[in-house]
Tab-separated table of C-alpha atoms and ligand atoms in Angstrom:
chain	number	residue	atom	x	y	z
A	1	MET	CA	65.946	87.627	29.744
A	2	ASP	CA	64.649	90.693	32.207
A	3	GLY	CA	64.150	88.068	34.851
A	4	TYR	CA	68.118	86.700	34.498
A	5	LEU	CA	69.432	90.132	34.587
A	6	GLY	CA	67.093	90.702	37.520
A	7	VAL	CA	68.562	87.678	39.599
A	8	ILE	CA	72.144	89.176	38.463
A	9	VAL	CA	71.465	92.229	40.021
A	10	ILE	CA	69.863	90.706	43.224
A	11	VAL	CA	72.811	88.061	43.455
A	12	ALA	CA	75.243	90.907	43.034
A	13	VAL	CA	73.198	93.270	45.565
A	14	VAL	CA	73.296	90.025	48.175
A	15	ALA	CA	77.184	89.504	47.563
A	16	LEU	CA	77.744	93.201	47.998
A	17	LEU	CA	75.818	93.251	51.206
A	18	ALA	CA	77.321	90.055	52.388
A	19	ALA	CA	80.938	91.514	51.638
A	20	GLY	CA	79.905	94.802	53.481
A	21	GLY	CA	78.142	92.684	56.766
A	22	LEU	CA	81.759	90.964	56.880
A	23	PHE	CA	83.636	94.410	56.431
A	24	LEU	CA	81.839	95.565	59.248
A	25	LEU	CA	82.570	92.523	61.271
A	26	PHE	CA	85.869	92.537	60.415
A	27	ARG	CA	88.249	93.733	62.697
A	28	PRO	CA	91.773	94.226	62.357
A	29	GLY	CA	94.148	92.288	65.101
A	30	ARG	CA	97.425	92.888	65.584
A	31	LYS	CA	98.490	90.117	63.496
A	32	ALA	CA	96.063	91.573	60.258
A	33	PRO	CA	97.289	93.542	58.221
A	34	PRO	CA	95.586	97.016	58.933
A	35	VAL	CA	93.184	98.022	56.362
A	36	LYS	CA	91.211	101.107	57.242
A	37	PRO	CA	87.774	101.970	56.007
A	38	PRO	CA	87.840	105.537	54.670
A	39	GLU	CA	85.181	107.281	56.192
A	40	ALA	CA	85.658	105.820	59.624
A	41	PRO	CA	89.190	106.275	60.365
A	42	THR	CA	89.923	104.604	63.571
A	43	LEU	CA	91.567	105.423	66.870
A	44	PRO	CA	95.052	103.213	67.975
A	45	GLU	CA	93.289	102.945	71.460
A	46	GLU	CA	90.210	101.285	69.832
A	47	THR	CA	92.504	98.281	68.644
A	48	GLU	CA	94.006	97.856	72.051
A	49	LYS	CA	90.742	97.610	73.757
A	50	ARG	CA	89.265	95.323	71.431
A	51	PRO	CA	88.245	91.572	72.892
A	52	ALA	CA	89.954	88.604	71.409
A	53	ALA	CA	87.365	86.864	69.718
A	54	ALA	CA	86.837	90.237	67.410
A	55	ASP	CA	90.398	89.805	66.263
A	56	GLU	CA	89.574	86.140	65.517
A	57	GLU	CA	86.640	86.958	63.689
A	58	GLY	CA	88.654	89.763	61.768
A	59	GLU	CA	91.232	87.510	60.622
A	60	GLY	CA	88.862	84.685	59.202
A	61	ALA	CA	87.402	87.787	57.289
A	62	THR	CA	90.420	88.949	55.695
A	63	THR	CA	90.107	86.614	52.311
A	64	THR	CA	86.299	88.043	51.474
A	65	LEU	CA	87.430	91.570	52.021
A	66	PRO	CA	86.807	93.792	49.254
A	67	PRO	CA	90.360	95.213	48.098
A	68	PRO	CA	91.943	97.637	50.615
A	69	VAL	CA	90.752	101.198	49.802
A	70	LYS	CA	93.861	103.699	50.112
A	71	PRO	CA	93.921	105.216	53.389
A	72	ALA	CA	92.124	108.685	53.332
A	73	GLU	CA	94.286	111.297	53.565
A	74	PRO	CA	95.422	112.677	56.871
A	75	LEU	CA	93.301	114.621	58.788
A	76	VAL	CA	95.837	117.443	58.989
A	77	LYS	CA	94.411	120.690	58.264
A	78	GLU	CA	96.605	123.211	56.567
A	79	PRO	CA	97.652	125.850	59.070
A	80	GLU	CA	95.645	129.008	58.909
A	81	VAL	CA	97.911	132.104	58.978
A	82	GLU	CA	97.543	134.329	61.568
A	83	VAL	CA	97.635	138.118	61.114
A	84	PRO	CA	99.447	139.323	64.805
A	85	PRO	CA	98.754	142.622	65.783
A	86	PRO	CA	101.226	145.435	65.299
A	87	SER	CA	104.061	146.731	67.588
A	88	ALA	CA	102.228	149.706	68.297
A	89	GLY	CA	100.390	149.833	72.171
A	90	ARG	CA	101.630	145.968	72.874
A	91	MET	CA	102.954	147.160	76.136
A	92	VAL	CA	100.020	149.271	77.015
A	93	ARG	CA	97.903	146.095	76.399
A	94	LEU	CA	100.281	144.128	78.357
A	95	ARG	CA	100.795	146.876	81.243
A	96	GLU	CA	98.858	144.722	83.509
A	97	ARG	CA	101.155	141.699	83.508
A	98	LEU	CA	103.574	144.446	84.639
A	99	ALA	CA	101.790	145.950	86.996
A	100	ARG	CA	100.899	142.169	88.389
A	101	SER	CA	104.633	141.246	88.797
A	102	GLN	CA	106.122	144.822	89.586
A	103	SER	CA	103.594	147.060	91.447
A	104	ALA	CA	104.451	145.443	94.928
A	105	LEU	CA	108.035	147.321	94.399
A	106	GLY	CA	106.045	150.596	93.431
A	107	ARG	CA	103.625	150.287	96.428
A	108	GLY	CA	106.103	149.585	98.870
A	109	LEU	CA	108.483	152.738	97.979
A	110	LEU	CA	105.451	154.966	97.763
A	111	GLU	CA	104.564	154.159	101.008
A	112	LEU	CA	107.969	154.486	102.729
A	113	LEU	CA	108.098	158.013	101.017
A	114	SER	CA	104.767	159.091	101.883
A	115	ARG	CA	106.004	158.556	105.727
A	116	ASP	CA	105.956	162.153	107.644
A	117	ARG	CA	109.456	161.481	109.366
A	118	LEU	CA	111.831	160.232	106.833
A	119	ASP	CA	114.694	158.880	108.993
A	120	ASP	CA	118.163	156.954	108.203
A	121	GLU	CA	115.874	154.127	109.011
A	122	VAL	CA	113.448	154.559	106.535
A	123	TRP	CA	115.746	155.509	103.808
A	124	ASP	CA	117.969	152.306	104.360
A	125	GLU	CA	114.582	150.565	103.741
A	126	ILE	CA	114.050	152.251	100.343
A	127	GLU	CA	117.602	151.286	99.305
A	128	GLU	CA	117.147	147.577	100.176
A	129	ARG	CA	114.024	147.396	98.612
A	130	LEU	CA	115.746	149.155	95.172
A	131	ILE	CA	118.513	146.241	95.391
A	132	THR	CA	116.115	143.250	96.197
A	133	ALA	CA	114.365	144.649	93.005
A	134	ASP	CA	117.835	144.165	90.866
A	135	VAL	CA	118.116	147.851	90.488
A	136	GLY	CA	121.548	147.094	90.950
A	137	VAL	CA	124.023	148.976	93.831
A	138	ALA	CA	125.118	152.385	91.905
A	139	PRO	CA	121.596	153.248	90.218
A	140	THR	CA	120.200	152.702	93.642
A	141	GLN	CA	122.333	154.959	95.127
A	142	ALA	CA	122.029	157.492	92.594
A	143	ILE	CA	118.312	157.144	93.264
A	144	VAL	CA	118.346	157.433	97.055
A	145	GLU	CA	120.658	160.201	96.867
A	146	GLU	CA	118.166	162.437	94.513
A	147	LEU	CA	114.987	161.529	96.602
A	148	ARG	CA	116.778	162.600	99.969
A	149	THR	CA	117.545	165.971	98.171
A	150	LYS	CA	114.051	166.325	96.556
A	151	VAL	CA	112.185	165.417	99.441
A	152	LYS	CA	114.230	168.104	101.970
A	153	VAL	CA	113.239	170.878	99.589
A	154	LEU	CA	109.515	169.526	99.319
A	155	GLY	CA	109.184	169.447	103.061
A	156	SER	CA	105.511	168.071	103.426
A	157	ARG	CA	104.497	166.039	100.530
A	158	THR	CA	101.472	165.054	98.918
A	159	PRO	CA	100.668	161.628	97.660
A	160	ALA	CA	100.680	163.017	94.022
A	161	GLU	CA	103.928	164.882	94.802
A	162	VAL	CA	105.823	161.441	95.792
A	163	ARG	CA	104.506	159.585	92.818
A	164	ASN	CA	106.068	161.730	90.805
A	165	LEU	CA	109.030	162.364	92.843
A	166	LEU	CA	109.555	158.716	92.520
A	167	ARG	CA	108.686	158.054	88.742
A	168	GLU	CA	110.868	160.975	87.800
A	169	GLN	CA	113.928	158.937	89.323
A	170	LEU	CA	112.952	155.499	87.904
A	171	LEU	CA	112.964	156.935	84.605
A	172	ALA	CA	115.892	158.568	85.049
A	173	GLN	CA	117.644	155.370	85.562
A	174	ILE	CA	115.673	153.581	82.893
A	175	ASN	CA	116.858	156.575	80.320
A	176	PRO	CA	114.183	157.301	78.213
A	177	ASP	CA	116.417	158.881	75.886
A	178	LEU	CA	118.273	155.795	74.598
A	179	ASP	CA	117.287	154.896	71.075
A	180	ARG	CA	115.205	151.572	71.348
A	181	THR	CA	114.488	151.275	67.799
A	182	LEU	CA	115.109	147.958	66.254
A	183	HIS	CA	117.138	148.298	62.905
A	184	VAL	CA	114.982	146.399	60.878
A	185	GLN	CA	115.024	148.670	57.820
A	186	LYS	CA	115.954	147.055	54.554
A	187	HIS	CA	119.052	147.955	52.826
A	188	GLY	CA	117.850	148.541	49.059
A	189	GLU	CA	116.940	145.174	48.047
A	190	ARG	CA	118.747	143.609	50.748
A	191	PRO	CA	116.824	142.758	54.176
A	192	ALA	CA	118.002	143.461	57.695
A	193	VAL	CA	119.558	140.758	59.725
A	194	VAL	CA	118.854	140.277	62.913
A	195	LEU	CA	120.945	137.855	64.902
A	196	VAL	CA	119.241	136.505	68.484
A	197	VAL	CA	121.681	135.472	70.968
A	198	GLY	CA	121.966	134.185	74.692
A	199	VAL	CA	122.157	131.450	76.895
A	200	ASN	CA	120.095	128.347	76.463
A	201	GLY	CA	116.383	128.308	77.791
A	202	THR	CA	116.195	132.228	78.256
A	203	GLY	CA	113.603	132.255	75.566
A	204	LYS	CA	115.634	132.857	72.562
A	205	THR	CA	113.684	130.698	70.120
A	206	THR	CA	110.148	131.755	71.530
A	207	THR	CA	111.591	135.413	71.294
A	208	THR	CA	112.731	134.852	67.231
A	209	GLY	CA	109.027	133.703	66.341
A	210	LYS	CA	107.394	136.415	68.776
A	211	LEU	CA	109.703	139.178	67.081
A	212	ALA	CA	108.558	137.796	63.629
A	213	ARG	CA	105.062	138.503	64.668
A	214	VAL	CA	105.839	142.041	65.831
A	215	LEU	CA	107.572	142.582	62.661
A	216	ILE	CA	104.814	141.204	60.321
A	217	GLY	CA	102.153	142.769	62.389
A	218	ASP	CA	104.063	145.753	61.193
A	219	GLY	CA	103.391	144.712	57.525
A	220	LYS	CA	107.212	143.270	56.936
A	221	HIS	CA	108.084	140.081	55.369
A	222	VAL	CA	110.114	137.934	57.557
A	223	VAL	CA	112.466	134.814	56.930
A	224	LEU	CA	113.410	132.856	59.853
A	225	GLY	CA	116.907	131.134	60.103
A	226	ALA	CA	117.202	128.300	62.544
A	227	ALA	CA	120.797	128.066	62.940
A	228	ASP	CA	120.515	126.206	66.485
A	229	THR	CA	121.345	123.020	64.827
A	230	PHE	CA	122.210	121.286	68.116
A	231	ARG	CA	119.232	119.020	68.002
A	232	ALA	CA	116.056	119.058	65.468
A	233	ALA	CA	113.401	119.851	68.013
A	234	ALA	CA	114.824	123.283	67.752
A	235	ALA	CA	114.467	124.039	64.210
A	236	ASP	CA	110.810	122.645	64.181
A	237	GLN	CA	109.957	124.812	67.028
A	238	LEU	CA	111.108	127.785	65.097
A	239	GLN	CA	109.226	126.446	61.777
A	240	THR	CA	106.169	126.212	63.812
A	241	TRP	CA	106.335	129.620	65.043
A	242	GLY	CA	106.754	130.682	61.121
A	243	GLU	CA	103.998	128.734	59.808
A	244	ARG	CA	101.676	130.165	62.128
A	245	VAL	CA	102.203	133.673	60.501
A	246	GLY	CA	103.419	132.662	57.203
A	247	ALA	CA	107.034	132.745	57.452
A	248	GLU	CA	109.630	130.574	55.976
A	249	THR	CA	111.905	129.050	58.181
A	250	VAL	CA	115.275	127.981	56.763
A	251	ARG	CA	116.906	124.756	58.371
A	252	GLY	CA	119.825	122.762	57.952
A	253	PRO	CA	120.516	119.427	58.911
A	254	GLU	CA	120.644	118.422	62.615
A	255	GLY	CA	124.258	118.868	63.805
A	256	GLY	CA	124.968	120.625	60.482
A	257	ASP	CA	127.030	124.075	60.630
A	258	PRO	CA	125.112	126.933	62.318
A	259	ALA	CA	127.010	129.663	60.119
A	260	SER	CA	125.770	127.864	56.593
A	261	VAL	CA	122.253	127.893	57.738
A	262	ALA	CA	122.394	131.498	58.699
A	263	PHE	CA	123.815	131.919	55.321
A	264	ASP	CA	121.412	130.030	53.286
A	265	ALA	CA	118.727	132.019	55.414
A	266	VAL	CA	120.151	135.754	54.139
A	267	VAL	CA	120.290	134.049	50.388
A	268	LYS	CA	116.768	132.854	50.809
A	269	GLY	CA	115.811	136.503	52.464
A	270	ILE	CA	117.695	138.384	49.362
A	271	ASP	CA	116.129	135.809	46.680
A	272	GLN	CA	112.626	136.640	48.133
A	273	LYS	CA	113.110	140.555	48.608
A	274	VAL	CA	111.955	140.088	52.279
A	275	ASP	CA	112.280	142.949	54.853
A	276	VAL	CA	114.085	141.232	57.591
A	277	VAL	CA	115.859	138.107	58.072
A	278	ILE	CA	116.064	136.747	62.125
A	279	ILE	CA	118.577	134.065	62.815
A	280	ASP	CA	118.120	132.041	66.155
A	281	THR	CA	121.022	130.531	67.299
A	282	ALA	CA	121.913	127.847	70.155
A	283	GLY	CA	122.515	129.075	73.964
A	284	ARG	CA	125.105	126.197	75.052
A	285	LEU	CA	127.328	128.396	77.032
A	286	HIS	CA	130.541	125.988	76.627
A	287	THR	CA	133.769	127.848	76.202
A	288	LYS	CA	133.887	131.311	75.807
A	289	THR	CA	136.375	130.670	73.130
A	290	GLY	CA	134.006	128.130	71.561
A	291	LEU	CA	131.103	130.617	71.661
A	292	MET	CA	133.331	133.131	70.201
A	293	ASP	CA	134.218	131.046	67.527
A	294	GLU	CA	130.563	130.002	66.580
A	295	LEU	CA	129.126	133.659	66.805
A	296	GLY	CA	132.169	135.013	64.888
A	297	LYS	CA	131.830	132.631	62.278
A	298	VAL	CA	127.692	132.981	61.924
A	299	LYS	CA	128.079	136.730	61.862
A	300	ARG	CA	131.446	136.595	59.225
A	301	VAL	CA	129.219	134.421	56.961
A	302	ILE	CA	125.956	136.524	56.923
A	303	GLU	CA	128.782	139.938	56.419
A	304	LYS	CA	129.527	137.963	52.954
A	305	LYS	CA	125.735	138.603	51.545
A	306	ALA	CA	124.861	141.259	54.207
A	307	THR	CA	125.276	143.112	56.984
A	308	VAL	CA	123.924	142.358	60.438
A	309	ASP	CA	121.692	145.157	61.967
A	310	GLU	CA	120.889	143.890	65.113
A	311	VAL	CA	122.412	141.421	67.385
A	312	LEU	CA	119.801	140.854	70.188
A	313	LEU	CA	120.704	139.481	73.513
A	314	VAL	CA	118.063	137.529	74.981
A	315	LEU	CA	118.077	137.806	78.790
A	316	ASP	CA	115.707	136.090	81.130
A	317	ALA	CA	115.037	138.423	83.800
A	318	THR	CA	113.928	135.629	86.489
A	319	THR	CA	117.887	134.710	86.732
A	320	GLY	CA	119.110	138.308	88.380
A	321	GLN	CA	122.380	138.557	88.871
A	322	ASN	CA	123.343	135.289	87.804
A	323	GLY	CA	121.881	135.474	84.469
A	324	MET	CA	123.499	138.977	83.854
A	325	ARG	CA	127.121	137.062	84.426
A	326	GLN	CA	126.218	134.987	81.364
A	327	ALA	CA	125.097	137.762	79.048
A	328	GLN	CA	128.359	139.716	79.837
A	329	VAL	CA	129.834	136.793	78.334
A	330	PHE	CA	128.123	137.021	75.095
A	331	ALA	CA	128.461	140.589	74.859
A	332	GLU	CA	132.195	140.446	75.283
A	333	VAL	CA	132.242	137.891	72.328
A	334	VAL	CA	129.357	139.500	69.881
A	335	ASN	CA	128.569	143.177	69.692
A	336	ILE	CA	125.278	143.405	71.505
A	337	THR	CA	123.210	146.068	69.654
A	338	GLY	CA	119.736	145.584	72.192
A	339	ILE	CA	118.382	143.230	75.189
A	340	ALA	CA	115.120	141.486	74.778
A	341	LEU	CA	114.352	140.986	78.399
A	342	THR	CA	112.071	138.122	78.945
A	343	LYS	CA	109.706	136.539	81.708
A	344	LEU	CA	109.679	139.949	83.124
A	345	ASP	CA	105.884	138.675	83.580
A	346	GLY	CA	107.346	136.319	86.001
A	347	THR	CA	109.501	138.309	88.442
A	348	ALA	CA	109.245	141.182	90.602
A	349	LYS	CA	112.715	142.075	90.125
A	350	GLY	CA	112.115	144.511	87.183
A	351	GLY	CA	114.781	146.456	88.432
A	352	ILE	CA	116.837	144.435	86.219
A	353	VAL	CA	116.042	146.805	83.097
A	354	ILE	CA	118.080	149.635	84.933
A	355	SER	CA	121.119	147.327	86.023
A	356	VAL	CA	121.286	145.082	82.394
A	357	GLN	CA	121.452	148.735	80.696
A	358	ARG	CA	123.937	149.757	82.686
A	359	GLU	CA	126.489	146.833	82.861
A	360	LEU	CA	125.975	146.101	79.446
A	361	GLY	CA	125.696	149.482	77.955
A	362	VAL	CA	122.955	148.564	75.450
A	363	PRO	CA	118.883	149.492	75.749
A	364	VAL	CA	116.391	146.949	76.583
A	365	LYS	CA	114.303	146.862	73.181
A	366	LEU	CA	111.985	144.471	73.992
A	367	ALA	CA	110.327	143.227	76.646
A	368	GLY	CA	108.944	139.623	77.191
A	369	LEU	CA	105.680	139.265	79.227
A	370	GLY	CA	104.279	136.254	78.894
A	371	GLU	CA	104.069	132.559	77.023
A	372	GLY	CA	101.422	133.844	74.841
A	373	SER	CA	102.802	134.253	70.835
A	374	ASP	CA	101.850	138.156	71.466
A	375	ASP	CA	103.138	138.558	74.518
A	376	LEU	CA	106.266	140.795	73.164
A	377	ALA	CA	106.367	144.327	73.266
A	378	PRO	CA	108.880	146.922	72.061
A	379	PHE	CA	110.105	148.288	75.682
A	380	ASP	CA	108.606	151.612	76.683
A	381	PRO	CA	110.191	153.172	79.672
A	382	GLU	CA	107.091	155.170	80.417
A	383	VAL	CA	104.735	152.562	80.467
A	384	PHE	CA	106.803	150.423	82.639
A	385	VAL	CA	107.454	152.733	85.249
A	386	ASP	CA	103.415	153.602	85.300
A	387	ALA	CA	103.351	149.792	85.909
A	388	ILE	CA	105.386	149.915	88.654
A	389	LEU	CA	103.804	152.857	90.425
A	390	GLY	CA	100.353	151.954	89.572
A	391	GLU	CA	97.952	154.453	88.259
B	401	GTP	N1	106.245	133.619	81.072
B	401	GTP	C1	107.044	133.479	80.188
B	401	GTP	N2	107.648	132.733	79.768
B	401	GTP	C2	108.730	132.589	78.538
B	401	GTP	C3	108.709	134.287	77.997
B	401	GTP	N3	109.719	134.011	77.010
B	401	GTP	C4	110.000	132.721	76.598
B	401	GTP	N4	109.390	132.155	77.925
B	401	GTP	C5	109.301	130.373	78.195
B	401	GTP	O1	110.873	130.328	78.285
B	401	GTP	C6	110.962	128.995	78.037
B	401	GTP	C7	112.138	128.487	76.893
B	401	GTP	O2	112.230	129.310	75.687
B	401	GTP	P1	112.754	129.034	74.528
B	401	GTP	O3	112.578	130.108	73.564
B	401	GTP	O4	112.623	127.686	73.852
B	401	GTP	O5	114.182	129.328	75.149
B	401	GTP	P2	115.534	129.345	74.313
B	401	GTP	O6	116.551	130.315	74.604
B	401	GTP	O7	115.485	128.770	72.754
B	401	GTP	O8	116.191	127.853	74.945
B	401	GTP	P3	117.419	126.836	74.274
B	401	GTP	O9	117.219	126.661	72.547
B	401	GTP	O10	117.218	125.647	74.783
B	401	GTP	O11	118.653	127.790	74.230
B	401	GTP	C8	109.714	128.493	77.144
B	401	GTP	O12	108.603	127.526	77.849
B	401	GTP	C9	108.774	129.779	76.889
B	401	GTP	O13	107.175	129.533	76.674
B	401	GTP	C10	108.444	135.198	78.749
B	401	GTP	O14	108.565	136.520	78.355
B	401	GTP	N5	107.090	135.121	79.795
B	402	MG	MG1	116.029	127.739	71.633
């Protein structure tokens, strides 16, 4: 009896080994049904590179294969929730980026102003440098005029005096007294709402994602609204930003109504008692009326449930006067409360801070200084000017 059992066991083991051997020999060919062994997920390229002989072998072996095993769970790891740094100190951390892109302007101006003889030619050059850096005509003239008067009073100048003089003038034009705080305080149980608008490609979605990180870094709870429904990729892009920091993204169907997504996001924000809802919008500058209709509707619909506390206009610093004209159209259709100036790391024309504030009458509140997820900082005029002038 024992012997009989033994034989059965041996036969079973041999059969299993044979099946295993055949299994190992088996290669799923292009025509064979894909059977995936659980521990050895094969890469698609491998199938492509396999010789034809192996394909045939595989086809012959399909009948003796063990029942298909349920494919292993996809090896996608749950995204880990990151803890972004707080807003304080961000601009100082990014000062090097600013210095790299803006310090040539400061060095040039300091050198010119340090000359013993400041004749008209030198003043013209100072003026030209400021204009080239997008400071704008009127602010440039104001700076030059002030400098001329102060230099006359001083007579001979030490390098420290020259630096102070210039620092004072640049700061005066940037106006450190403007209120640059983001209005993101809850209204009782109701979240604050931030609407992000601007021309396409300026960095709206990126800035929305980065801003969520800034706020989360400061301990706030955030919901994102993907009101750019023009293409599904836009909502995916935003959702990826949100997932990294544990912020939910409300999205709608592709081609759906942006206002309804914004509304749903605000409702979600109220239900979940979050602090801030940030709404990303589409940037295509169709007609002014089209834009007005769309943004106007988004705003009106949000206002059924909450108040729009902040309308941030995202402006690409590298686009200069052209970008500014387009920004002006946005400012005409919606009441902008702050500017997020992006890509300051990629241009020497930092003077746009001065001209945009002047043209649009609203402060730069955020500065984008790189493509990294935490390369967005609350704008600090003093850090900005010191980066231009060097330490
Ligand atoms: N160097 C640099 N790149 C930036 C900055 N901000 C955004 N970008 C880049 O700008 C590109 C466009 O950014 P998006 O956020 O997709 O722009 P958008 O305005 O949402 O574009 P649309 O949705 O097409 O209107 C991306 O490659 C960003 O990484 C910045 O401060 N510095
Ligand atoms: Mg976008």
